[in-house]
PDB file of C-alpha atoms in Angstrom:
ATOM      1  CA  UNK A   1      23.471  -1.348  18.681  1.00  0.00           C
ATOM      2  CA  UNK A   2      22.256  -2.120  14.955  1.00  0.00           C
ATOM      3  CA  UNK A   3      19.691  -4.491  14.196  1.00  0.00           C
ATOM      4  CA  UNK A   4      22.493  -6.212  12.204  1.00  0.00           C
ATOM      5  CA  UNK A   5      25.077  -6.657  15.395  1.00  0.00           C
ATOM      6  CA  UNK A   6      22.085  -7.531  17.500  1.00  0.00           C
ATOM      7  CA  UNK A   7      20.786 -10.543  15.392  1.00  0.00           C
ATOM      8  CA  UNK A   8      24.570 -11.490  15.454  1.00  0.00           C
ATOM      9  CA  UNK A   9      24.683 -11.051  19.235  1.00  0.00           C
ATOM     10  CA  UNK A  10      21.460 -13.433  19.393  1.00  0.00           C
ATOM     11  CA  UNK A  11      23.326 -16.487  16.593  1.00  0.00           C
ATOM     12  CA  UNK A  12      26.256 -16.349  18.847  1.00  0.00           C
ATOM     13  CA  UNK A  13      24.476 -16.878  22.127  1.00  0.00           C
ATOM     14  CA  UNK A  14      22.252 -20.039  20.466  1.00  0.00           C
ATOM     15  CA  UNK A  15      25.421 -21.430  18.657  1.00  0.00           C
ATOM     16  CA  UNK A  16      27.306 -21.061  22.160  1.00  0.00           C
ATOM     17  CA  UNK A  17      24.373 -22.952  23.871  1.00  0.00           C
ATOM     18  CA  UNK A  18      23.690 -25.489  21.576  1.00  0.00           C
ATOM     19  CA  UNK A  19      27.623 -25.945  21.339  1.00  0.00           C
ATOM     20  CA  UNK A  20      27.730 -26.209  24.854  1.00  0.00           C
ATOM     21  CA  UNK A  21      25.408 -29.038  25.097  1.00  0.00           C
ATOM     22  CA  UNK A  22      26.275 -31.300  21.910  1.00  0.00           C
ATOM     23  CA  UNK A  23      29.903 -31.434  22.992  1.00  0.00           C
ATOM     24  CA  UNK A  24      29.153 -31.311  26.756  1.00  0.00           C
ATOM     25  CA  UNK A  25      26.865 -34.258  25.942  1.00  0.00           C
ATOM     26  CA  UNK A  26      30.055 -36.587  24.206  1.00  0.00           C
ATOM     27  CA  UNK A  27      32.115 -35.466  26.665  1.00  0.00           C
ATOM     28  CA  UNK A  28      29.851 -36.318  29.633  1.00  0.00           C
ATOM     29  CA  UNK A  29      30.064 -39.980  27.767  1.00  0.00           C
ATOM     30  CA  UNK A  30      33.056 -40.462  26.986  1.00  0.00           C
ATOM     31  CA  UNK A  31      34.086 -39.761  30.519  1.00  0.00           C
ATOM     32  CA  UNK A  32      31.402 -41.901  31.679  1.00  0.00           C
ATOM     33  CA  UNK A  33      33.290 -44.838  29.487  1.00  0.00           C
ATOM     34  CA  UNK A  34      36.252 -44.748  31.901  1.00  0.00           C
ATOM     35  CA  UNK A  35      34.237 -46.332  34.100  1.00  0.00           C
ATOM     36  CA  UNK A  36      33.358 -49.378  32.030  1.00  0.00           C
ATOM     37  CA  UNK A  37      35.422 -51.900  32.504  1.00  0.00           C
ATOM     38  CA  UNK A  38      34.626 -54.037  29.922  1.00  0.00           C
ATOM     39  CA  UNK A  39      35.197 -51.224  27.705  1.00  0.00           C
ATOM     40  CA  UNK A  40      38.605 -50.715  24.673  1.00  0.00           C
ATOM     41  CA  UNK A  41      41.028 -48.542  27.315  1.00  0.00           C
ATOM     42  CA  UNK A  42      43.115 -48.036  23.966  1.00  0.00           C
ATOM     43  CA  UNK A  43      39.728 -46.442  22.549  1.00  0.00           C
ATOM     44  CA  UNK A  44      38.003 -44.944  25.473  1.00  0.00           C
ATOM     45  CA  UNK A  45      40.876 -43.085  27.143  1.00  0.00           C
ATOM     46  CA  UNK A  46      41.985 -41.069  23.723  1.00  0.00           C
ATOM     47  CA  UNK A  47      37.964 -40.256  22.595  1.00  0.00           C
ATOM     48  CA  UNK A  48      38.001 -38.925  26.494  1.00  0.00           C
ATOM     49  CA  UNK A  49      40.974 -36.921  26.026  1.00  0.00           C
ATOM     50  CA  UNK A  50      40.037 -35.381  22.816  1.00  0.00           C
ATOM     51  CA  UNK A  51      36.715 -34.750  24.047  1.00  0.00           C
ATOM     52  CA  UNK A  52      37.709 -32.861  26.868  1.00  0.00           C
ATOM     53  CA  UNK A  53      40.437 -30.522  24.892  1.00  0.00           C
ATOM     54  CA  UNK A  54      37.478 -30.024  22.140  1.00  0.00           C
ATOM     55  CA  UNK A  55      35.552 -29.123  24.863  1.00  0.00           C
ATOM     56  CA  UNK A  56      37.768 -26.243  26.699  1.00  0.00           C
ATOM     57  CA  UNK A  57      39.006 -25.247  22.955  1.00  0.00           C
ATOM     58  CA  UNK A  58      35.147 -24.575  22.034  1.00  0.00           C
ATOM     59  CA  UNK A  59      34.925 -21.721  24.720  1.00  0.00           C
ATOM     60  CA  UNK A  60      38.377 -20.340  23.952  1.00  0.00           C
ATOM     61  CA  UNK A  61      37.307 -20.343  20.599  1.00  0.00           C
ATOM     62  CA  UNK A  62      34.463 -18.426  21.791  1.00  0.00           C
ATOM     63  CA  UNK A  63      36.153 -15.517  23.417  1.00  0.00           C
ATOM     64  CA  UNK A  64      38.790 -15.312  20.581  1.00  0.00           C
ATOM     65  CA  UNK A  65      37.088 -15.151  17.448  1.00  0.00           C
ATOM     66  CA  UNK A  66      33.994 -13.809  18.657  1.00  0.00           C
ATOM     67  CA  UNK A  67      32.908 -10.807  16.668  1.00  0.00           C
ATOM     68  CA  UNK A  68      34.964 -11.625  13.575  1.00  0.00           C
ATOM     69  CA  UNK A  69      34.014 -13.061  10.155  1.00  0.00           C
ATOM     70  CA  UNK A  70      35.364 -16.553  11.080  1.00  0.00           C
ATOM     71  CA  UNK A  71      33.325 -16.903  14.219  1.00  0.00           C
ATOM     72  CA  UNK A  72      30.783 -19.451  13.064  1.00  0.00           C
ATOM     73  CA  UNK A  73      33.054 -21.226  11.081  1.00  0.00           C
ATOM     74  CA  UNK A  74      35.660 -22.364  13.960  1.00  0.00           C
ATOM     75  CA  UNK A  75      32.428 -22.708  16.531  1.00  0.00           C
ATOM     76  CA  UNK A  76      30.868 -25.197  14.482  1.00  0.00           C
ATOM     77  CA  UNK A  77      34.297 -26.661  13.288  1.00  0.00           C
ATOM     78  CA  UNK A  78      34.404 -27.826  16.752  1.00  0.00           C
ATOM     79  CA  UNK A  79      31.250 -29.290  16.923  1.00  0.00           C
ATOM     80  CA  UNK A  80      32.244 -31.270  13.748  1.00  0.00           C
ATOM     81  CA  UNK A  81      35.096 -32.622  15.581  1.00  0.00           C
ATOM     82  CA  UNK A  82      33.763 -33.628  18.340  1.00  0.00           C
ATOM     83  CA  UNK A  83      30.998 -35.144  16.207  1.00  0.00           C
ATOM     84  CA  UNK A  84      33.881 -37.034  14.295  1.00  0.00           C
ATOM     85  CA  UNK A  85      35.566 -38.572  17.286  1.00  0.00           C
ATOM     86  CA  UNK A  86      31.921 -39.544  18.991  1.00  0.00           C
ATOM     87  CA  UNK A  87      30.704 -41.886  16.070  1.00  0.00           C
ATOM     88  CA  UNK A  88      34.149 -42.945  14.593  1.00  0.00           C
ATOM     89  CA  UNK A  89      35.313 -44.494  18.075  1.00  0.00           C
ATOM     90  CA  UNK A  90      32.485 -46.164  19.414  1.00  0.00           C
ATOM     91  CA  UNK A  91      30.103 -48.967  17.717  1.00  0.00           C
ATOM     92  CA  UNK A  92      26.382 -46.821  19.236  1.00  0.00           C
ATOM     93  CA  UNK A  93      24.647 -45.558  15.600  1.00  0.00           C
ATOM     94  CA  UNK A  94      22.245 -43.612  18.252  1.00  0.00           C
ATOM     95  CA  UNK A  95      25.174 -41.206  18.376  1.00  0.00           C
ATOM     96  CA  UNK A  96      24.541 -39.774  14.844  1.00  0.00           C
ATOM     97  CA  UNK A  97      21.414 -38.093  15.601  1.00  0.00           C
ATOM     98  CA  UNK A  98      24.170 -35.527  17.251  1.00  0.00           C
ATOM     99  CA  UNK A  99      24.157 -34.189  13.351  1.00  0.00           C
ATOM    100  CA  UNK A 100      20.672 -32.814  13.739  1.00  0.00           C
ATOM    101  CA  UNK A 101      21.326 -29.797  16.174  1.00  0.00           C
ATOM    102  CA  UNK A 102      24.580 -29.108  14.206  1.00  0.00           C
ATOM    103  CA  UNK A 103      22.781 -28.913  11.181  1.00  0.00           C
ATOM    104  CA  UNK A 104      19.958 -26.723  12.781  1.00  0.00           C
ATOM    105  CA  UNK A 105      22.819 -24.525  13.654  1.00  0.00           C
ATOM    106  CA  UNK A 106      23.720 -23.615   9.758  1.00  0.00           C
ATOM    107  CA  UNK A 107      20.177 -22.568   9.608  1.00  0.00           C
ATOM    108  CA  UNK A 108      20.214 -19.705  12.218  1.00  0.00           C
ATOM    109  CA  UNK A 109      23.163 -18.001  10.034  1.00  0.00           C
ATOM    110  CA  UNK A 110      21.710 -18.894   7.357  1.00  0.00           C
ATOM    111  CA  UNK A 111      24.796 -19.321   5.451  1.00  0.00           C
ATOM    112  CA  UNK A 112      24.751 -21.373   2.335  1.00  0.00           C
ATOM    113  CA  UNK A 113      28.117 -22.474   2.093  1.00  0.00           C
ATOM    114  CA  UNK A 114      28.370 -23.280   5.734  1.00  0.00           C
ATOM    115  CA  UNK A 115      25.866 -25.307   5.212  1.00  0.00           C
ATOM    116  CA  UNK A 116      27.111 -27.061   2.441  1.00  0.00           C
ATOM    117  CA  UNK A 117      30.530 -27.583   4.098  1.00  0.00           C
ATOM    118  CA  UNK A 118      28.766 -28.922   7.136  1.00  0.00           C
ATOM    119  CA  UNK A 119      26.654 -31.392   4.991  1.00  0.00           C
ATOM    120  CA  UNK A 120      29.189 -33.013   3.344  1.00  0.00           C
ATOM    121  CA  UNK A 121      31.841 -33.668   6.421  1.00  0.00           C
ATOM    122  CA  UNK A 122      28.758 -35.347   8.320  1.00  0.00           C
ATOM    123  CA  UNK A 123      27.638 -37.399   5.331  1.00  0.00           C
ATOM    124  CA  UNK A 124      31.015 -38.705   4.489  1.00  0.00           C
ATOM    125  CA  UNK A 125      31.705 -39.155   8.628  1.00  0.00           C
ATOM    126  CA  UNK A 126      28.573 -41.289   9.011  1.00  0.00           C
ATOM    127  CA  UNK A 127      29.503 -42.905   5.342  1.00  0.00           C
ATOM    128  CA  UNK A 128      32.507 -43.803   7.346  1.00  0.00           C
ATOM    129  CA  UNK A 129      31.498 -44.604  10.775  1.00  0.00           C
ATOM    130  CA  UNK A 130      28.615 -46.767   8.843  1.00  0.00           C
ATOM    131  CA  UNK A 131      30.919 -48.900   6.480  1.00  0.00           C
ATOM    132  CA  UNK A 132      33.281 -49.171   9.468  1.00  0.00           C
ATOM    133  CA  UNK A 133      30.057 -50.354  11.861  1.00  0.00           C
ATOM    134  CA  UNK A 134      28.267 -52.767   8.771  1.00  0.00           C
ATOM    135  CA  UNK A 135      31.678 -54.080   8.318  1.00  0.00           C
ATOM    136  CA  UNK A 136      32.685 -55.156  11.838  1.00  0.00           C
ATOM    137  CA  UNK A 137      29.221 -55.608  13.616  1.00  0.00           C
ATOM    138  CA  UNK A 138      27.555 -57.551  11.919  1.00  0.00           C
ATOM    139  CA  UNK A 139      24.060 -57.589  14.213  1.00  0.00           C
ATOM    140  CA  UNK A 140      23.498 -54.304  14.089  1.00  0.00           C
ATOM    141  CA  UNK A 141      24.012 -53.936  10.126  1.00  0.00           C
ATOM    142  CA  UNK A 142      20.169 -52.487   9.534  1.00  0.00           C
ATOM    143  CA  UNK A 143      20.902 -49.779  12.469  1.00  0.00           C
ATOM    144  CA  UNK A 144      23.967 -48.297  10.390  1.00  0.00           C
ATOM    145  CA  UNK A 145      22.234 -48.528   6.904  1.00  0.00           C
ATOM    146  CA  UNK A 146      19.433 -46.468   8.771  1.00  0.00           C
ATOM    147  CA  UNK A 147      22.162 -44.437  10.430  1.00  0.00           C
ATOM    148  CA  UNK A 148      23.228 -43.438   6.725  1.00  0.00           C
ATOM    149  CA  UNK A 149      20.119 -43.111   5.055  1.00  0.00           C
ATOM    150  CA  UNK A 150      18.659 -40.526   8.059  1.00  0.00           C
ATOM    151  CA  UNK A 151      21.840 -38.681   7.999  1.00  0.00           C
ATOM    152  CA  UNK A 152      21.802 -37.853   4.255  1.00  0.00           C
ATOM    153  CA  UNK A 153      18.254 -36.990   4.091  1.00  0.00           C
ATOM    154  CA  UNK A 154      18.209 -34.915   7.297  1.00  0.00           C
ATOM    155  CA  UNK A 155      21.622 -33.038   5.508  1.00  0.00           C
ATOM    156  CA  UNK A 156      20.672 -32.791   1.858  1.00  0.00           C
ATOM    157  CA  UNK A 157      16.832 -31.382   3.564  1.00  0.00           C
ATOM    158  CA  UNK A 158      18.368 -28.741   5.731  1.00  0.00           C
ATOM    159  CA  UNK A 159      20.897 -27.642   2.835  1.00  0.00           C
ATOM    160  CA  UNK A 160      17.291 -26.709   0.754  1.00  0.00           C
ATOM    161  CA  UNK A 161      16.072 -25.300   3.219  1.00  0.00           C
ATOM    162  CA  UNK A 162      18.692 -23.062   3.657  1.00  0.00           C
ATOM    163  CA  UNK A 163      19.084 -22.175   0.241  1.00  0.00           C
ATOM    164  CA  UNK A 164      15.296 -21.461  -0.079  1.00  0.00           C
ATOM    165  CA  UNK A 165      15.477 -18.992   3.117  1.00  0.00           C
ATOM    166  CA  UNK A 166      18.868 -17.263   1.645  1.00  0.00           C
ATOM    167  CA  UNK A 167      17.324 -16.749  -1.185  1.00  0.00           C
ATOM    168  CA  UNK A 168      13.846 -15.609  -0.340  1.00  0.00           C
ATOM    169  CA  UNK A 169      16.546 -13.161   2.362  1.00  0.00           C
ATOM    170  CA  UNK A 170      18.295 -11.889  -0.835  1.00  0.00           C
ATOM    171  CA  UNK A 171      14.978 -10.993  -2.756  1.00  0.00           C
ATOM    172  CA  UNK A 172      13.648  -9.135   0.326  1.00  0.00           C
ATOM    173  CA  UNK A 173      16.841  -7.692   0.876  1.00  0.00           C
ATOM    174  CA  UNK A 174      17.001  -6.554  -3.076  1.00  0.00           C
ATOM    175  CA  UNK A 175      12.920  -4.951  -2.535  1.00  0.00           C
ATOM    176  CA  UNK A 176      14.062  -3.276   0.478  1.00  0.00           C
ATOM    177  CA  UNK A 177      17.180  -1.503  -1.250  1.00  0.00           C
ATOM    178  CA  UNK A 178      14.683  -1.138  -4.216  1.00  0.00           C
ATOM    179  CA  UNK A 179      12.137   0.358  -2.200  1.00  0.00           C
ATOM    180  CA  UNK A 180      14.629   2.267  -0.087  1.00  0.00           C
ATOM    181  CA  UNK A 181      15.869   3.779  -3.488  1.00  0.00           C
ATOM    182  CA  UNK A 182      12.550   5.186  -4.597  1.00  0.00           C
ATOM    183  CA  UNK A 183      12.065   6.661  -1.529  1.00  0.00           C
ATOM    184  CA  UNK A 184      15.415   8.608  -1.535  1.00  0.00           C
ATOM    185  CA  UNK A 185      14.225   9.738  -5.196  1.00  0.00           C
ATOM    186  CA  UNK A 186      10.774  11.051  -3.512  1.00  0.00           C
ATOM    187  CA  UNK A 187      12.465  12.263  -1.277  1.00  0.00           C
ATOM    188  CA  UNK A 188      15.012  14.256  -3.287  1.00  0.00           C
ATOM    189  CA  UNK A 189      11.960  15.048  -5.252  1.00  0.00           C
ATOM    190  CA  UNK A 190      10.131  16.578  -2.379  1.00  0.00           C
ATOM    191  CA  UNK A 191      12.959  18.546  -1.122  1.00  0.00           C
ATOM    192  CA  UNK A 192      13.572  19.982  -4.738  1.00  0.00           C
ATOM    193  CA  UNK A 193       9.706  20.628  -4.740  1.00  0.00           C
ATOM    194  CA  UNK A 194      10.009  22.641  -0.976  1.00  0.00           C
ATOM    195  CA  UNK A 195      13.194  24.592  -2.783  1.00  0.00           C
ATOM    196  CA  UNK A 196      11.130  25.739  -5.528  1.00  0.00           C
ATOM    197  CA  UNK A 197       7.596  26.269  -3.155  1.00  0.00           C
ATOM    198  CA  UNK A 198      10.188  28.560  -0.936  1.00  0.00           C
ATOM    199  CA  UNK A 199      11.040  30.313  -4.264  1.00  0.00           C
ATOM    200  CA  UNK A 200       7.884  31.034  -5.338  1.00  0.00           C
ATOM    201  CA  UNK A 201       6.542  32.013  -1.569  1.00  0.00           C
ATOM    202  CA  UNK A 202       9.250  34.984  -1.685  1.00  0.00           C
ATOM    203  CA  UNK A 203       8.082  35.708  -5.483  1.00  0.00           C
ATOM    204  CA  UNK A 204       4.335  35.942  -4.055  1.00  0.00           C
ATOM    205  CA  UNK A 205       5.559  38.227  -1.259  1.00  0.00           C
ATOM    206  CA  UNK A 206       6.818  40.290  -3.710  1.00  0.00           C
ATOM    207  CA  UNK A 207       4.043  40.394  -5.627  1.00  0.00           C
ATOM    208  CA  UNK A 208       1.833  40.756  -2.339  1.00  0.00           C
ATOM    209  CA  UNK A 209       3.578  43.902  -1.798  1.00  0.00           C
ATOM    210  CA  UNK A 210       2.633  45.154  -5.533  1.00  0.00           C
ATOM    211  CA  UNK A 211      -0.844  43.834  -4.923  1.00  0.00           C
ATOM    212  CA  UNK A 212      -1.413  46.247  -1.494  1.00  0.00           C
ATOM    213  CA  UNK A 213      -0.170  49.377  -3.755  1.00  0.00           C
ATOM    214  CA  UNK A 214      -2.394  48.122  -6.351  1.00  0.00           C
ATOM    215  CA  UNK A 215      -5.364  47.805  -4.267  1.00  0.00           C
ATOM    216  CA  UNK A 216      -4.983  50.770  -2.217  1.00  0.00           C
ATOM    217  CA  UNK A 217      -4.784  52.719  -5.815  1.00  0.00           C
ATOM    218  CA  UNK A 218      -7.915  50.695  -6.342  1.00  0.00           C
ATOM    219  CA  UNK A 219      -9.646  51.722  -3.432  1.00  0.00           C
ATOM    220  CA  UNK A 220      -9.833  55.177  -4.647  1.00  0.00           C
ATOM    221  CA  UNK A 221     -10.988  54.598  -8.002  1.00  0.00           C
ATOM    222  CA  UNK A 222     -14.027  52.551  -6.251  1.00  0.00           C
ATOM    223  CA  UNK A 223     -14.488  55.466  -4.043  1.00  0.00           C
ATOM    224  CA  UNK A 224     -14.531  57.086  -7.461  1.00  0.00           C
ATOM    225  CA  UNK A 225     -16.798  54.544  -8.455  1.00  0.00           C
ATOM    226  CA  UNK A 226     -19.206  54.644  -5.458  1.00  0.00           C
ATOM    227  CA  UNK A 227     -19.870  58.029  -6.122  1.00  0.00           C
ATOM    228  CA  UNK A 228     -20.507  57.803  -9.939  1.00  0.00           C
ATOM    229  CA  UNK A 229     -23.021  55.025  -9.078  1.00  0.00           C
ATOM    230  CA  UNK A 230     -24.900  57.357  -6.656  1.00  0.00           C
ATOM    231  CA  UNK A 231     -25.424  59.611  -8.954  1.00  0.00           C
ATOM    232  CA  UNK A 232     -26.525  57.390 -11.705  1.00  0.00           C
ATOM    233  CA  UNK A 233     -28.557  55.883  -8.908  1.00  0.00           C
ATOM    234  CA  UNK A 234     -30.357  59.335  -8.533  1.00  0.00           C
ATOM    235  CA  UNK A 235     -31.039  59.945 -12.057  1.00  0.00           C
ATOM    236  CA  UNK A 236     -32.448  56.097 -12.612  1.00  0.00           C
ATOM    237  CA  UNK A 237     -34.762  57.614  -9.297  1.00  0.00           C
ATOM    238  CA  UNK A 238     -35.821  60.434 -11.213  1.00  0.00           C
ATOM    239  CA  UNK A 239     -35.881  58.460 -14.471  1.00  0.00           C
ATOM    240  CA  UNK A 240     -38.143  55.983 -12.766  1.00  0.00           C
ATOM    241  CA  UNK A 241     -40.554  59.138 -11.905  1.00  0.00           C
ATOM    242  CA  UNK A 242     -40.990  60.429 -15.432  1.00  0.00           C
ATOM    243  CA  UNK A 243     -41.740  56.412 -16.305  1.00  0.00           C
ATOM    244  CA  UNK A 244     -44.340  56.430 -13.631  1.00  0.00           C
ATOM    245  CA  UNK A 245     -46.121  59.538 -15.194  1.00  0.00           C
ATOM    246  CA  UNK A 246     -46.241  58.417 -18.059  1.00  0.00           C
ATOM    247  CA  UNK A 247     -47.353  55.052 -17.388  1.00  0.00           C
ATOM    248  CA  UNK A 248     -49.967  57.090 -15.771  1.00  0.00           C
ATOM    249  CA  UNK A 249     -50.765  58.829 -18.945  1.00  0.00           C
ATOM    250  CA  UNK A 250     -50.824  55.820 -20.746  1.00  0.00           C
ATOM    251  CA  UNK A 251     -53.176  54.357 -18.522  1.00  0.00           C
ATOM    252  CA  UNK A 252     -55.382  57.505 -18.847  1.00  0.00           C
ATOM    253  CA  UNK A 253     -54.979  57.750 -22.536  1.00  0.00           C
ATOM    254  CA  UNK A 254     -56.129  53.656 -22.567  1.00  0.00           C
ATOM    255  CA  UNK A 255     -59.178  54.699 -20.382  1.00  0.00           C
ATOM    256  CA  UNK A 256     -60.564  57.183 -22.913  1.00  0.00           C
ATOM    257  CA  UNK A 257     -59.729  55.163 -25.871  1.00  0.00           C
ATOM    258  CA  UNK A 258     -62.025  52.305 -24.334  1.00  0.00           C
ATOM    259  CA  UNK A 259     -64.686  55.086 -23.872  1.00  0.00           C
ATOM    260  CA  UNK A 260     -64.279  56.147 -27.594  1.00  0.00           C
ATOM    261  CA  UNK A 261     -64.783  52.408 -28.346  1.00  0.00           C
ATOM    262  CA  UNK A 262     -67.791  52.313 -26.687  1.00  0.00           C
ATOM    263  CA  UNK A 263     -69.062  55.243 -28.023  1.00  0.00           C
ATOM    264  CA  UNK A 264     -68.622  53.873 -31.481  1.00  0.00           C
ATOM    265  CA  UNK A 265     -70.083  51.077 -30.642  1.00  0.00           C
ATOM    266  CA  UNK A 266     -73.312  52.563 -29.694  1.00  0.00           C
ATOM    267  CA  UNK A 267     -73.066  55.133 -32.901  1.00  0.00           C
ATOM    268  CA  UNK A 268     -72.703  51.704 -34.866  1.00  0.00           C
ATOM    269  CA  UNK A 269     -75.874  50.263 -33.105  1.00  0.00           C
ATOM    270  CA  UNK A 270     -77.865  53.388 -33.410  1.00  0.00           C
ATOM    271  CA  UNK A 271     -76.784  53.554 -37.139  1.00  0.00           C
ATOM    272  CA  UNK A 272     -77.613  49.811 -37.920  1.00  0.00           C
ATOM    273  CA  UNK A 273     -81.076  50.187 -36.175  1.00  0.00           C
ATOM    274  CA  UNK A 274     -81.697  53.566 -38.699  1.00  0.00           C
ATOM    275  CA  UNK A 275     -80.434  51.042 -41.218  1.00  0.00           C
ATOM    276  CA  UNK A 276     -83.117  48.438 -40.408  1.00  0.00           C
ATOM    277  CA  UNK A 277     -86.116  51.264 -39.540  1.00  0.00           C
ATOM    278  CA  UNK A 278     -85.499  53.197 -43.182  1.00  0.00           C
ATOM    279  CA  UNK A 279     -85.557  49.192 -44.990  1.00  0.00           C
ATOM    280  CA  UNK A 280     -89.190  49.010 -42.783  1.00  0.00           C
ATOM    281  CA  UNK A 281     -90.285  52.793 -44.137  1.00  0.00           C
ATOM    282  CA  UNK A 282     -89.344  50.994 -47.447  1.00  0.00           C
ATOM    283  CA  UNK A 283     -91.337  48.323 -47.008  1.00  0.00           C
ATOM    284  CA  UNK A 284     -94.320  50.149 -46.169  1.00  0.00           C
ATOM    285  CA  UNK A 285     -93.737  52.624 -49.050  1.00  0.00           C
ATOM    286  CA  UNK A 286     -94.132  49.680 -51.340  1.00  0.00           C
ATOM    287  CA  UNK A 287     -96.718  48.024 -49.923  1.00  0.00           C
ATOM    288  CA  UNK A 288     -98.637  51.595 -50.091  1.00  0.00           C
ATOM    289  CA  UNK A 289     -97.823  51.888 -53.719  1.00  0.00           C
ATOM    290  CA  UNK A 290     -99.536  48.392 -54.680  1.00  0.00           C
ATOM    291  CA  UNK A 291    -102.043  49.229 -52.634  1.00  0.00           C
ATOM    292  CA  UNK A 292    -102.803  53.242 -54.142  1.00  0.00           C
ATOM    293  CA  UNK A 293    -102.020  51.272 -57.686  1.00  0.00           C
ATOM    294  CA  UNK A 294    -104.830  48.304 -57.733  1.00  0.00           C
ATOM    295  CA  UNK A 295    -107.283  51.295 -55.778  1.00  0.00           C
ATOM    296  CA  UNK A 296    -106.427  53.156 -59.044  1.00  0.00           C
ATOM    297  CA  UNK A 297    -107.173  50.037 -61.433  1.00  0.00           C
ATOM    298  CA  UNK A 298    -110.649  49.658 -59.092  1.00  0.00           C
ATOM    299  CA  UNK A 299    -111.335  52.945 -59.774  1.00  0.00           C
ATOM    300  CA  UNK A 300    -110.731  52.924 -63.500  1.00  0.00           C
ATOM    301  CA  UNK A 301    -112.973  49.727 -63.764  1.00  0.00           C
ATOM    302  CA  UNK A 302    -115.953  51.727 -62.019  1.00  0.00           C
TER     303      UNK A 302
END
């Protein structure tokens, strides 16, 4: 069973309850009005009649129309009946409040123009039972002005209600189809995307297959390879010899170039200390020759 026939199901079975008890309810008093003796016979005895064939024509209304598109529309049309013969044949305005569970009704179908229908018969049915009452009972004129006033505003209320709701309904139905949409787009998106992945798996196993030739060719060219690189790696062994040797010969050749510069370096000193003893020799030579040159003048004055 849908969600759809379910929620029906579930409006049926409160419409048949609620039906049930609002004309069960009139009925139960307008039987109990048989009783009254002081009551209108001409009055009381039709309103009991047509309460009682209301009554039995509610649940074969039931049975026969249930299911079809009509189904609230004759179920509540009998409430409305009933509802007209209770407060147009009897003077109690108490009786009107009968229009609240009827109304209540339109909102679990949530029907607009149900609703709308059902407004307007009980507004112009208390408009009449209320004249009728103001006009012939004249103590209990406030109670049918209130009767009126109660039974409009409870109607015209509901009716806004049940707009509101149908509408907010319509505008989550129209984001559900909306969303419901996009999702059948993804999701005719996503299958196009798992044609094309499939596609391009068998194109990589085809190319897998090229790829294993490829690298088993591969494999022998870096066997190939391998052994090249040994080799090289031998001659960078024996390369690395003839660097060491001659790093060694560098080392030596650095060794006896530091003794050289020492060497020099000591010829230098010895050289600069001939230097300074042959300026001394000098010295002395000219300090001899003043002295052999005034011994001469001393001489030549004796």
């Amino acid at each position: 069973m849908s969600i759809k026939e379910r929620q029906q199901k579930e409006k049926n079975r409160i419409t048949l309850i609620l039906g049930t008890i609002i004309i069960g309810y009139s009925t139960i008093l307008a039987l109990l009005g048989l009783v009254d003796r002081t009551a209108d016979m001409s009055v009381v005895i039709p309103r009991a009649i047509a309460c009682v064939i209301i009554f039995i024509a509610f649940f074969i209304c039931h049975f026969k129309f249930k299911g079809t598109s009509i189904d609230s529309y004759v179920r509540i049309g009998c409430m409305l009946l009933d509802y007209a013969v209770t407060i147009l044949t009897q003077r109690h305005t108490y009786m009107y409040a009968l229009v609240f569970p009827i109304m209540l009704i339109t909102i679990v179908y949530m029907d607009v123009k149900l609703t709308q229908i059902v407004m307007g018969i009980s507004i112009l049915l208390n408009l009449i039972a209320g004249v009728k009452n103001f006009m012939a009972y004249p103590d209990i004129q406030d109670q049918c002005f209130m009767q009126v006033v109660y039974t409009i505003v409870f109607c015209v209320s509901t009716y806004i209600v049940v707009k509101a709701l149908a509408k907010h309904t319509d505008e989550s139905h129209d984001e559900i189809v909306r969303q419901m949409d996009s999702q059948r787009i993804i999701a005719e998106q996503i299958k196009s995307n798992s044609e094309e992945l499939i596609n391009n798996l068998d194109e990589v196993k085809e190319k897998a297959g090229y790829l294993t030739e490829s690298m088993d060719g591969t494999k022998n060219s870096v066997g190939e390879i391998a052994e090249s690189v040994k080799c090289t790696a031998e001659a960078i062994e024996t390369q690395t010899e003839k660097t060491n040797d001659i790093q060694v010969n560098i080392d030596n050749a650095e060794k006896q170039t530091n003794e050289m510069k020492e060497s020099a370096e000591q010829s230098k000193k010895a050289i600069m200390e001939g230097v300074d003893l042959i300026l001394s020799l000098r010295d002395k030579a000219t300090k001899t020759s003043e002295v052999t040159r005034q011994t001469k003048d001393n001489t030549a004055e004796l």
